[in-house]
Short mmCIF file of C-alpha atoms and ligand atoms in Angstrom, two decimals:
data_model
loop_
_atom_site.label_atom_id
_atom_site.label_comp_id
_atom_site.label_asym_id
_atom_site.label_seq_id
_atom_site.Cartn_x
_atom_site.Cartn_y
_atom_site.Cartn_z
CA MET K 1 -8.19 3.23 11.98
CA ARG K 2 -4.58 2.83 12.82
CA GLN K 3 -3.31 -0.43 12.40
CA LYS K 4 0.03 -2.32 12.40
CA ILE K 5 -0.33 -3.58 8.77
CA VAL K 6 1.71 -5.51 6.35
CA ALA K 7 0.67 -5.93 2.69
CA GLY K 8 2.15 -7.94 0.02
CA ASN K 9 2.35 -6.68 -3.60
CA TRP K 10 2.72 -9.18 -5.77
CA LYS K 11 3.00 -7.12 -9.15
CA MET K 12 2.49 -9.11 -12.22
CA ASN K 13 4.15 -12.14 -10.76
CA ASN K 14 2.44 -15.68 -10.38
CA ASP K 15 -0.14 -17.41 -12.56
CA LEU K 16 -3.41 -19.39 -10.89
CA ALA K 17 -1.28 -22.67 -10.04
CA GLN K 18 1.93 -20.12 -8.22
CA THR K 19 -0.99 -18.27 -6.81
CA GLU K 20 -2.61 -21.16 -5.20
CA ASP K 21 0.63 -22.95 -4.49
CA LEU K 22 1.40 -19.27 -2.73
CA LEU K 23 -1.76 -19.06 -0.83
CA GLY K 24 -1.67 -22.86 0.25
CA GLN K 25 1.99 -22.09 1.82
CA LEU K 26 0.77 -18.53 3.54
CA LYS K 27 -2.59 -20.48 4.69
CA ASN K 28 -0.40 -23.56 6.23
CA GLN K 29 2.45 -21.18 7.93
CA TRP K 30 0.37 -18.37 9.07
CA GLN K 31 0.00 -18.20 12.73
CA GLU K 32 -2.48 -15.60 13.49
CA ASN K 33 -0.16 -12.48 14.71
CA GLU K 34 -2.39 -10.67 16.99
CA GLY K 35 -2.53 -6.99 16.32
CA VAL K 36 -0.90 -7.44 12.96
CA ARG K 37 -3.51 -7.30 9.85
CA VAL K 38 -1.99 -9.14 6.89
CA ILE K 39 -3.10 -8.30 3.00
CA VAL K 40 -1.97 -9.56 -0.07
CA ALA K 41 -2.45 -8.00 -3.54
CA PRO K 42 -2.33 -10.41 -6.64
CA ALA K 43 -2.76 -9.63 -10.05
CA PHE K 44 -6.71 -9.09 -11.31
CA THR K 45 -6.79 -12.63 -12.88
CA ASN K 46 -6.21 -14.19 -9.67
CA LEU K 47 -8.18 -12.00 -7.19
CA HIS K 48 -11.35 -14.05 -7.17
CA HIS K 49 -9.47 -17.08 -6.08
CA ALA K 50 -7.38 -15.32 -3.76
CA PHE K 51 -10.55 -14.05 -1.68
CA GLU K 52 -12.53 -17.09 -1.85
CA SER K 53 -9.11 -19.23 -0.74
CA LEU K 54 -8.48 -16.78 1.97
CA ARG K 55 -12.37 -16.48 3.00
CA LYS K 56 -11.84 -18.36 6.22
CA THR K 57 -8.54 -16.71 7.35
CA SER K 58 -7.93 -13.03 8.46
CA ILE K 59 -5.73 -12.37 5.65
CA ASP K 60 -7.34 -9.62 3.25
CA VAL K 61 -7.27 -9.54 -0.54
CA ALA K 62 -6.45 -6.12 -2.20
CA ALA K 63 -6.46 -5.19 -6.17
CA GLN K 64 -3.21 -3.52 -7.26
CA ASN K 65 -4.91 -0.80 -9.01
CA MET K 66 -8.33 0.01 -10.52
CA ASN K 67 -9.72 2.36 -13.17
CA GLU K 68 -11.46 5.61 -11.76
CA ASN K 69 -14.18 5.26 -14.20
CA SER K 70 -17.62 3.30 -13.07
CA GLU K 71 -17.92 1.64 -16.36
CA GLY K 72 -17.84 1.81 -20.18
CA ALA K 73 -15.62 2.08 -23.05
CA PHE K 74 -12.33 1.51 -21.39
CA THR K 75 -10.66 -1.33 -22.83
CA GLY K 76 -8.56 -3.62 -20.54
CA GLU K 77 -9.62 -1.36 -17.40
CA VAL K 78 -11.64 -2.70 -14.06
CA SER K 79 -13.79 -0.62 -12.05
CA ALA K 80 -13.98 -0.49 -8.30
CA ARG K 81 -17.59 -2.45 -8.59
CA MET K 82 -15.98 -5.08 -10.19
CA LEU K 83 -13.80 -5.38 -7.53
CA THR K 84 -16.24 -5.14 -4.74
CA SER K 85 -18.29 -7.79 -6.49
CA ILE K 86 -15.75 -10.44 -5.84
CA GLY K 87 -15.34 -9.15 -2.26
CA VAL K 88 -12.12 -7.15 -2.51
CA LYS K 89 -12.73 -4.33 -0.75
CA THR K 90 -9.17 -2.75 -0.91
CA VAL K 91 -6.75 -1.08 -3.51
CA ILE K 92 -3.48 -0.19 -4.02
CA ILE K 93 -3.49 3.41 -5.49
CA GLY K 94 -0.27 5.28 -6.81
CA HIS K 95 2.34 2.74 -6.81
CA SER K 96 5.81 4.56 -8.04
CA GLU K 97 5.01 1.45 -11.32
CA ARG K 98 1.90 3.12 -11.96
CA ARG K 99 2.89 6.90 -11.93
CA ALA K 100 6.41 6.12 -13.87
CA ILE K 101 5.53 3.49 -16.33
CA PHE K 102 1.74 4.02 -16.83
CA ARG K 103 2.30 7.73 -16.57
CA GLU K 104 -0.81 7.98 -14.22
CA THR K 105 -0.69 11.54 -12.71
CA ASP K 106 -1.41 12.92 -9.65
CA GLU K 107 -5.05 14.51 -10.99
CA VAL K 108 -6.02 10.71 -12.30
CA LEU K 109 -4.88 9.29 -9.02
CA ALA K 110 -7.15 11.78 -6.89
CA LYS K 111 -9.63 10.26 -9.23
CA LYS K 112 -9.32 6.83 -8.53
CA VAL K 113 -9.10 7.49 -4.85
CA ASN K 114 -12.32 9.10 -5.13
CA ALA K 115 -13.98 6.37 -7.18
CA ALA K 116 -12.66 3.74 -4.50
CA LEU K 117 -14.19 5.62 -1.27
CA GLU K 118 -17.48 6.19 -3.14
CA ASN K 119 -17.59 2.48 -3.53
CA ASP K 120 -16.67 2.26 -0.07
CA MET K 121 -13.13 0.68 -0.61
CA GLU K 122 -10.07 0.94 1.68
CA VAL K 123 -7.13 2.90 -0.38
CA ILE K 124 -3.57 2.25 0.43
CA PHE K 125 -2.28 5.85 -1.59
CA CYS K 126 1.36 5.43 -2.35
CA CYS K 127 3.85 8.27 -2.58
CA GLY K 128 7.58 8.68 -2.34
CA GLU K 129 10.51 10.56 -4.10
CA GLU K 130 12.89 9.28 -6.97
CA LEU K 131 16.64 9.16 -6.08
CA ASN K 132 17.15 12.69 -8.01
CA GLU K 133 14.65 14.20 -5.89
CA ARG K 134 16.22 13.02 -2.49
CA MET K 135 20.14 14.11 -3.98
CA ALA K 136 18.40 17.32 -4.46
CA GLU K 137 16.72 17.43 -1.18
CA ARG K 138 13.24 17.77 -2.39
CA HIS K 139 12.12 14.63 -0.76
CA PHE K 140 9.67 16.41 1.60
CA GLU K 141 8.64 18.90 -1.11
CA VAL K 142 7.56 16.01 -3.50
CA VAL K 143 5.76 13.72 -0.65
CA LYS K 144 3.76 16.64 0.33
CA SER K 145 2.90 17.73 -3.26
CA GLN K 146 1.56 14.06 -3.87
CA LEU K 147 -0.07 14.23 -0.78
CA GLY K 148 -1.53 17.49 -1.58
CA LYS K 149 -2.82 16.70 -4.90
CA GLY K 150 -3.66 13.07 -4.67
CA ILE K 151 -5.28 12.28 -1.41
CA PHE K 152 -6.16 15.66 0.55
CA GLN K 153 -9.23 16.16 -1.28
CA VAL K 154 -10.66 13.11 0.86
CA SER K 155 -13.51 14.18 3.67
CA GLU K 156 -12.45 13.50 7.14
CA ALA K 157 -15.20 10.94 7.20
CA HIS K 158 -13.32 9.16 4.31
CA TRP K 159 -9.92 9.03 5.99
CA LYS K 160 -10.71 6.27 8.16
CA LYS K 161 -10.74 4.03 4.95
CA VAL K 162 -7.12 5.60 3.66
CA VAL K 163 -3.73 3.96 4.54
CA ILE K 164 -0.58 5.93 3.09
CA ALA K 165 2.41 4.09 2.29
CA TYR K 166 5.79 5.79 1.72
CA GLU K 167 7.90 4.23 -0.96
CA PRO K 168 11.01 5.94 -1.89
CA VAL K 169 11.45 5.05 -5.42
CA TRP K 170 14.95 4.33 -5.06
CA ALA K 171 14.69 1.71 -2.66
CA ILE K 172 11.83 -0.29 -4.73
CA GLY K 173 13.13 -3.64 -5.88
CA THR K 174 16.80 -2.20 -5.56
CA GLY K 175 17.86 -3.72 -2.33
CA GLU K 176 18.85 -0.37 -0.84
CA THR K 177 16.61 0.52 2.09
CA ALA K 178 15.94 3.62 3.07
CA SER K 179 17.47 3.83 7.21
CA PRO K 180 14.83 3.25 9.98
CA GLU K 181 15.61 7.06 10.84
CA GLN K 182 15.17 8.13 7.51
CA ALA K 183 11.95 6.32 7.29
CA GLN K 184 10.64 7.72 10.43
CA GLU K 185 11.54 11.17 9.45
CA MET K 186 9.36 10.79 6.62
CA HIS K 187 6.66 9.20 8.34
CA ALA K 188 6.61 11.78 11.00
CA PHE K 189 6.98 14.60 8.04
CA ILE K 190 3.45 12.83 6.51
CA ARG K 191 1.59 12.54 9.54
CA LYS K 192 2.43 16.19 10.55
CA THR K 193 1.46 17.14 6.98
CA ILE K 194 -1.61 15.32 7.48
CA ALA K 195 -2.32 16.94 10.86
CA GLU K 196 -1.60 20.57 9.60
CA LYS K 197 -4.80 19.83 7.04
CA PHE K 198 -7.12 17.47 9.16
CA GLY K 199 -5.90 18.04 12.42
CA GLU K 200 -3.94 15.97 15.05
CA THR K 201 -6.39 13.56 16.06
CA LEU K 202 -7.42 12.21 12.72
CA ALA K 203 -3.25 12.04 11.73
CA ASP K 204 -2.85 9.87 14.89
CA ASP K 205 -5.29 7.49 13.44
CA VAL K 206 -3.85 7.12 10.09
CA SER K 207 -1.61 3.79 9.48
CA ILE K 208 1.44 4.86 7.48
CA LEU K 209 3.33 1.99 5.86
CA TYR K 210 7.20 1.94 4.76
CA GLY K 211 7.85 0.10 1.31
CA GLY K 212 11.02 -0.21 -0.37
CA SER K 213 13.13 -3.56 -0.10
CA VAL K 214 12.02 -4.60 3.34
CA LYS K 215 13.42 -7.93 3.89
CA PRO K 216 13.08 -10.38 7.20
CA GLY K 217 16.37 -9.07 8.41
CA ASN K 218 15.75 -5.39 8.53
CA ALA K 219 11.78 -5.48 8.77
CA GLN K 220 12.21 -5.52 12.57
CA GLU K 221 13.79 -1.92 12.92
CA ILE K 222 12.15 -0.11 10.23
CA PHE K 223 8.79 -1.14 12.14
CA ALA K 224 10.18 -0.34 15.77
CA LYS K 225 10.23 3.46 14.67
CA GLU K 226 7.03 5.22 16.17
CA ASP K 227 5.53 6.55 13.11
CA VAL K 228 6.01 3.23 10.83
CA ASP K 229 3.04 1.19 11.30
CA GLY K 230 3.83 -1.43 8.88
CA GLY K 231 5.07 -2.15 5.28
CA LEU K 232 3.83 -2.68 1.86
CA ILE K 233 6.53 -5.76 0.55
CA GLY K 234 7.21 -6.22 -2.96
CA GLY K 235 9.57 -8.93 -3.73
CA ALA K 236 9.89 -10.52 -0.12
CA SER K 237 6.17 -11.05 -0.39
CA LEU K 238 6.39 -13.92 -3.07
CA LYS K 239 8.10 -16.38 -0.48
CA ALA K 240 5.53 -17.33 1.86
CA GLU K 241 8.49 -17.92 4.46
CA ASP K 242 9.63 -14.33 4.15
CA PHE K 243 6.79 -12.41 4.22
CA LEU K 244 5.38 -14.33 7.27
CA ALA K 245 8.96 -13.34 8.97
CA ILE K 246 8.26 -9.96 7.92
CA VAL K 247 4.72 -10.03 9.55
CA ASN K 248 6.12 -11.30 12.80
CA ALA K 249 8.77 -8.93 12.86
CA PHE K 250 6.21 -6.73 15.02
C1 PEP P 301 6.96 -2.30 -3.67
O1 PEP P 301 6.58 -2.42 -4.86
O2 PEP P 301 5.62 -1.60 -3.38
C2 PEP P 301 7.72 -2.56 -2.96
C3 PEP P 301 8.23 -2.38 -1.91
O3 PEP P 301 8.70 -3.47 -3.57
P1 PEP P 301 10.22 -4.31 -3.00
O4 PEP P 301 9.70 -4.50 -1.73
O5 PEP P 301 10.51 -5.11 -3.87
O6 PEP P 301 11.25 -3.36 -2.74
#
C-alpha cells in the first residue's frame, strides 16, 4: 500500500544506553503525524530493546540487514525468523554500504528479498547509482538493472510488502543531495519501470522513498514531489529533533 514513510537508518551507531536515550527523546517529542509512517532501524543488538520500547507507539522498527538463509552454519549472521521472533517485521535490503563494503551482489540481494517475504516481512529495497555512473549518464540503466535483478522476481501478491528506496550513492553521507527534480525524475522512472513489468495499478501503489543527505532544511521540497513518498534518512536520523523535523516536513 502506498504510504508516506520516513525511515531512520541508524547504521552502526548507538550502544544500548545511547539507543535508550534516542528512543526516549523520540517518544517524548513525537506527535503523531497523521498520514506519515515512521520507522527506525537500530543495530541488531538494540532491536529487541527498540521494539519493546516503541511497542505502545506507532513507530515501527526495522533491521538494517539479514541473511538469506533460514538457519545453520553462518557465523555472525541473523535470519528472518530471528528478527520476526522479536517482533521486527521490516528489513532494509541492498543498502549501498552493504553492496559496496560487504560485496552483496544483486543475486544475493534477490535471495534476501525472497527470504524476507517468505517470512512475511516487509522489505525496504535500496537502489541507486554511483557518481561515476551518473556522470556517464548511466543512472537509469544502473537502477533498472538493480531493480530487475534484485526485486523483479517478487510475485504480484508480495509487492504490497515492498518499499523502494532510491539512494544515489553520491548523495549518501556526503552533504550532497539530489535536487528535488533529479529525485522526481528517478522516482518517476522507477515507477514506470515497475509499471512496465507489473502494471500501473501495482506501480501506483508502491511507496518510493528518497535517501541521500535529507535534512530538516531540504526535506520539504523533496517530499513535495509527486513520486517521492518519503525518505530513508541516515545521519539526520541520529538526532531526534532533526529526524522529527523531517517527519513533520510532510
Ligand atoms: C543512508 O545511509 O541511507 C542515508 C540516506 O544516509 P544520509 O542521510 O546520511 O545521507
